Amino acid sequence: MTLILGFDDYLIPAQQLAKSLSMPFKRIVLHRFPDGETKVLLPVTLPKQVIICRTLNQPNEKLIELIITAAAARAQGVKFITLVAPYLCYMRQDTAFHEGEAISQKIIGKLLGDYFDRVITIDPHLHRINNLSEAISSQAIALHASNAMSTFLQQHFNQPVLVGPDEESAQWVQAIAKPHNWHYTIATKKRFDDKNVKVSLATNSDTGDKNSGRNKNNKALSLTNRDVILVDDIASTGKTLEQAVEQIQLQAPSSISIIVTHAFFVDDAITRLTLMGVANIWSSDSVLHSSNAFSIVDTIAETLQSH
Ligand SMILES: O=P(O)(O)OC[C@H]1O[C@H](OP(=O)(O)OP(=O)(O)O)[C@H](O)[C@@H]1O
């Protein structure tokens, strides 16, 4: 038997995962001491295999609690511990951009690998590495939200145009567009700092320019009178999306919608995008947010069933 364990801050998806897999579910109970430390209470009896399901946005305290949980489960005799973290933290800091900066991706990846036998996540932000196994020292499985996005979008649009705001987004955009033969275009992005980016849509001069060094999939498409869907993995400050929306609006589309896997939309990002005229802002439940519109739980359940 395998038991699914969940925490109150990601309870419903964890319970849905247990239901999809027809596995029992139990809560990990946390108690916060007055000094800020946390007591972790596990079920008294655990089977040989457990799956801990907790997403890792706002991760610092969650990481400590997860490590305590995994170590305590191991001490109770659990042999195989899977971490299902639909959003996997610290994957973006994958290089030292300045002298002295810690490469958090490697450090946190090793920590998780030390405590968990297997880590499963959705659309980890991997830029300078190709495979999650390069970051996580145990078994690592990176799944994608693109099938769930594709199915969801099909219910809302007939022939939309998909726009990816940067070259990294091409993989998701292509996967969503392919089953329906939808048109897509991939923009280019230059990041200046946390909140400043410049997004440029493909122009005709980009297309077919083998020597430009730019994305080969860059197709300049007219967005005029089209339903445009901006697709990305993460919306954090929302500045990437804002910049892309500004560029798309210059072409007078019928509508602009946004779909992302991981919704942070910090501060007033949703308000700003809505005031700019974005019709729909949708996200998966990998991070709990008011924009959640479709679930990645079945994607995870299918993988767990087949492994
Ligand atoms: O909402 P925002 O604050 O704009 O952040 C979200 C963007 O950041 C990430 O890419 P990033 O620019 O970090 O690119 P890279 O890590 O692939 O260089 C991500 O793929 C989004 O495009």
XYZ file of C-alpha atoms and ligand atoms in Angstrom:
329
model
C 0.000 0.000 0.000
C 1.075 3.580 -0.684
C -0.208 6.450 1.439
C -0.555 10.039 0.222
C 0.378 12.672 2.784
C -0.620 16.311 2.449
C -0.373 19.622 4.250
C -3.190 22.080 4.901
C -1.722 24.674 2.499
C -2.165 22.332 -0.496
C -4.884 20.054 0.791
C -7.426 19.830 -2.020
C -5.010 18.897 -4.860
C -3.303 16.369 -2.550
C -6.661 14.804 -1.689
C -7.645 14.789 -5.373
C -4.397 13.015 -6.190
C -5.186 10.339 -3.595
C -8.693 9.984 -5.041
C -7.419 9.677 -8.627
C -5.000 6.972 -7.534
C -7.509 5.255 -5.197
C -4.933 5.579 -2.428
C -5.562 6.528 1.200
C -4.824 10.103 2.275
C -3.684 11.510 5.599
C -2.784 15.026 6.771
C 0.553 16.089 8.209
C -0.296 18.375 11.123
C 1.940 21.338 11.914
C 2.157 23.186 15.198
C 3.914 26.527 15.357
C 5.710 27.129 18.664
C 5.785 30.695 20.040
C 9.486 30.968 19.076
C 8.692 30.307 15.400
C 9.867 26.709 15.252
C 7.497 24.036 13.955
C 6.416 20.690 15.348
C 5.511 18.143 12.657
C 3.006 15.369 13.453
C 2.886 12.352 11.155
C 0.369 9.501 11.195
C 1.453 6.970 13.817
C 1.527 4.092 11.329
C 3.031 4.516 7.889
C 3.335 1.987 5.041
C 6.613 1.220 3.283
C 5.877 3.763 0.532
C 4.521 7.267 0.933
C 3.895 10.139 -1.465
C 4.126 13.600 0.045
C 2.228 16.160 -2.007
C 2.999 19.809 -1.350
C 3.685 22.586 -3.788
C 6.738 24.749 -3.107
C 5.801 28.353 -3.690
C 6.819 30.522 -0.688
C 9.214 27.660 0.004
C 11.532 28.484 2.872
C 9.489 27.197 5.810
C 7.924 24.481 3.687
C 11.346 23.041 2.876
C 12.295 22.696 6.538
C 8.951 21.083 7.320
C 9.297 18.687 4.398
C 12.756 17.619 5.467
C 11.584 17.007 9.016
C 8.627 15.020 7.643
C 10.777 12.903 5.314
C 13.370 12.173 8.001
C 10.674 11.262 10.530
C 8.945 8.994 7.998
C 12.278 7.296 7.276
C 12.813 6.813 11.032
C 9.407 5.088 11.147
C 10.620 2.577 8.570
C 9.335 4.080 5.309
C 11.475 2.740 2.458
C 10.474 4.884 -0.523
C 9.411 8.518 -0.283
C 8.140 10.444 -3.282
C 7.820 14.207 -3.198
C 5.160 15.585 -5.517
C 5.872 19.319 -5.724
C 3.846 20.698 -8.652
C 5.813 23.943 -8.366
C 9.476 23.267 -7.655
C 11.224 26.164 -5.973
C 14.679 27.633 -6.582
C 15.012 26.265 -10.121
C 15.454 29.772 -11.606
C 18.691 30.555 -9.739
C 20.699 28.170 -11.898
C 23.888 30.161 -12.259
C 25.868 32.787 -10.381
C 24.835 35.947 -12.222
C 27.237 37.912 -10.023
C 30.331 36.915 -8.100
C 29.424 35.400 -4.729
C 25.862 34.415 -5.642
C 24.817 30.942 -4.492
C 23.564 28.597 -7.207
C 20.399 27.712 -5.304
C 19.148 25.260 -7.936
C 22.036 22.862 -7.258
C 21.901 23.273 -3.476
C 18.151 22.782 -3.092
C 18.190 20.021 -5.715
C 20.788 18.108 -3.703
C 18.887 18.665 -0.454
C 15.676 17.244 -1.955
C 17.628 14.368 -3.500
C 19.112 13.530 -0.098
C 15.706 13.224 1.590
C 13.394 12.005 -1.173
C 13.808 8.935 -3.367
C 11.832 10.525 -6.183
C 10.770 14.080 -6.979
C 7.922 14.786 -9.403
C 7.120 18.278 -10.600
C 5.403 20.215 -13.392
C 7.161 22.565 -15.818
C 10.247 23.299 -13.723
C 11.976 26.441 -14.930
C 15.073 24.919 -16.499
C 17.006 27.346 -18.621
C 20.660 26.457 -18.575
C 20.197 22.732 -17.958
C 18.248 20.335 -20.186
C 17.114 17.798 -17.665
C 15.771 17.971 -14.115
C 18.089 15.070 -13.218
C 20.972 17.518 -13.523
C 19.484 19.468 -10.595
C 17.983 16.730 -8.400
C 20.320 14.041 -7.139
C 17.639 11.304 -6.814
C 15.033 10.160 -9.380
C 13.547 13.276 -10.953
C 10.486 13.484 -13.169
C 9.482 16.721 -14.891
C 5.939 16.681 -16.271
C 4.231 19.307 -18.386
C 0.978 21.186 -18.100
C 0.687 21.491 -21.888
C -1.813 18.628 -22.379
C -4.082 19.993 -19.663
C -3.723 23.500 -21.149
C -4.455 22.260 -24.644
C -7.626 20.454 -23.560
C -8.758 23.456 -21.530
C -8.159 25.986 -24.320
C -9.980 23.857 -26.880
C -13.149 24.375 -24.855
C -12.859 28.152 -25.250
C -11.465 28.837 -28.737
C -11.702 27.510 -32.272
C -8.658 28.920 -34.051
C -6.666 31.060 -31.627
C -3.082 32.210 -32.185
C -0.674 31.269 -29.406
C 2.138 33.616 -28.435
C 5.140 32.609 -26.355
C 6.919 35.592 -24.805
C 10.433 34.143 -25.005
C 12.396 31.320 -26.565
C 12.026 29.054 -23.491
C 8.250 29.147 -23.965
C 8.489 27.609 -27.466
C 8.404 24.064 -26.043
C 5.055 24.597 -24.289
C 3.521 26.675 -27.062
C 4.354 24.055 -29.694
C 3.003 21.219 -27.518
C -0.295 23.041 -26.977
C -0.692 24.132 -30.601
C 0.231 20.829 -32.255
C -2.866 18.685 -31.508
C -5.138 21.354 -33.008
C -2.831 22.745 -35.704
C -3.159 26.168 -34.121
C -0.898 28.979 -35.317
C 1.768 30.272 -32.965
C 4.603 32.733 -32.791
C 7.496 32.989 -30.365
C 8.710 36.394 -29.242
C 12.140 37.253 -27.911
C 12.758 38.676 -24.464
C 15.576 40.637 -22.919
C 15.627 40.787 -19.129
C 17.296 43.805 -17.494
C 16.386 43.059 -13.855
C 13.639 41.474 -11.721
C 10.961 43.851 -12.957
C 12.272 45.102 -16.295
C 12.036 43.101 -19.490
C 11.594 43.928 -23.148
C 9.540 41.589 -25.317
C 9.725 41.806 -29.121
C 7.316 39.987 -31.387
C 8.677 38.241 -34.448
C 8.800 40.385 -37.567
C 8.866 39.250 -41.178
C 12.589 39.890 -41.295
C 13.080 37.257 -38.533
C 11.322 34.525 -40.499
C 13.570 32.206 -42.422
C 16.675 34.156 -41.558
C 18.997 31.218 -41.020
C 21.856 33.452 -39.985
C 19.986 35.554 -37.454
C 20.729 33.155 -34.608
C 17.171 33.655 -33.419
C 14.603 30.972 -32.803
C 13.952 28.983 -35.971
C 10.303 28.720 -34.966
C 9.865 32.472 -35.059
C 6.955 33.030 -37.376
C 5.673 36.540 -37.961
C 1.903 36.189 -37.923
C -0.741 38.848 -38.137
C -2.596 39.027 -34.842
C -5.202 41.472 -36.149
C -8.760 40.315 -35.399
C -7.469 37.064 -33.879
C -8.034 35.566 -30.449
C -4.528 35.666 -29.015
C -3.416 33.462 -26.123
C -0.191 34.254 -24.336
C 1.394 31.116 -22.871
C 4.123 30.973 -20.231
C 5.383 28.725 -17.470
C 5.481 31.271 -14.632
C 3.871 34.632 -14.014
C 5.791 36.258 -11.174
C 5.753 40.072 -11.334
C 3.685 39.755 -14.529
C 6.056 42.162 -16.313
C 6.895 39.662 -19.067
C 3.200 39.237 -19.812
C 2.546 43.002 -19.593
C 5.266 43.704 -22.105
C 3.952 41.014 -24.434
C 0.380 42.333 -24.114
C 1.581 45.829 -25.064
C 3.203 44.499 -28.234
C 0.221 42.317 -29.160
C -2.208 45.213 -28.699
C -0.393 47.214 -31.379
C -1.841 44.705 -33.860
C -5.484 45.111 -32.738
C -6.382 41.503 -31.896
C -10.002 40.429 -31.168
C -9.042 39.377 -27.670
C -6.014 38.613 -25.525
C -6.006 35.807 -22.957
C -3.221 34.549 -20.725
C -2.553 30.998 -19.610
C 0.317 29.981 -17.327
C 1.272 26.899 -15.375
C 2.433 28.579 -12.173
C 0.514 31.663 -11.031
C 2.260 34.016 -8.631
C 1.072 37.346 -10.070
C 2.659 39.223 -7.182
C 1.335 42.583 -5.936
C -1.254 44.045 -8.302
C -0.184 42.143 -11.445
C -3.678 40.758 -12.106
C -5.256 44.218 -11.779
C -2.703 45.757 -14.137
C -3.216 43.060 -16.781
C -6.984 43.314 -16.472
C -6.856 47.122 -16.829
C -4.751 46.641 -19.976
C -7.719 44.776 -21.462
C -6.695 41.118 -21.016
C -9.943 39.161 -21.272
C -8.974 35.973 -19.417
C -6.182 35.066 -17.023
C -5.974 31.319 -16.419
C -3.567 29.106 -14.505
C -3.188 25.542 -13.317
C -3.596 24.529 -9.689
C 0.160 23.911 -9.327
C 0.098 27.052 -7.169
C -3.202 27.926 -5.508
C -4.412 31.262 -6.897
C -7.671 32.973 -7.832
C -6.791 32.462 -11.538
C -6.744 28.633 -11.227
C -8.876 27.235 -14.049
C -7.588 23.726 -14.777
C -5.839 20.976 -12.874
C -2.532 19.192 -13.283
C -3.495 16.503 -10.763
C -4.512 13.958 -13.436
C -1.199 14.481 -15.244
C 0.633 13.591 -12.026
C -1.714 10.696 -11.235
C -1.155 9.142 -14.695
C 2.602 9.235 -14.162
C 2.392 7.725 -10.691
C 0.156 4.964 -12.039
C 2.644 4.065 -14.741
C 5.754 4.097 -12.506
O 6.382 37.604 -14.381
P 7.861 37.866 -14.502
O 8.418 38.487 -13.261
O 8.202 38.612 -15.733
O 8.580 36.456 -14.573
C 8.114 35.434 -15.384
C 9.079 35.126 -16.480
O 10.328 34.749 -15.904
C 10.752 33.496 -16.393
O 11.681 33.661 -17.384
P 13.022 34.507 -17.141
O 12.834 35.896 -17.619
O 13.492 34.327 -15.741
O 13.937 33.818 -18.141
P 15.130 32.829 -17.980
O 15.257 32.338 -16.588
O 14.710 31.745 -18.903
O 16.260 33.634 -18.433
C 9.479 32.831 -16.898
O 9.718 31.910 -17.928
C 8.607 33.993 -17.327
O 8.768 34.286 -18.693
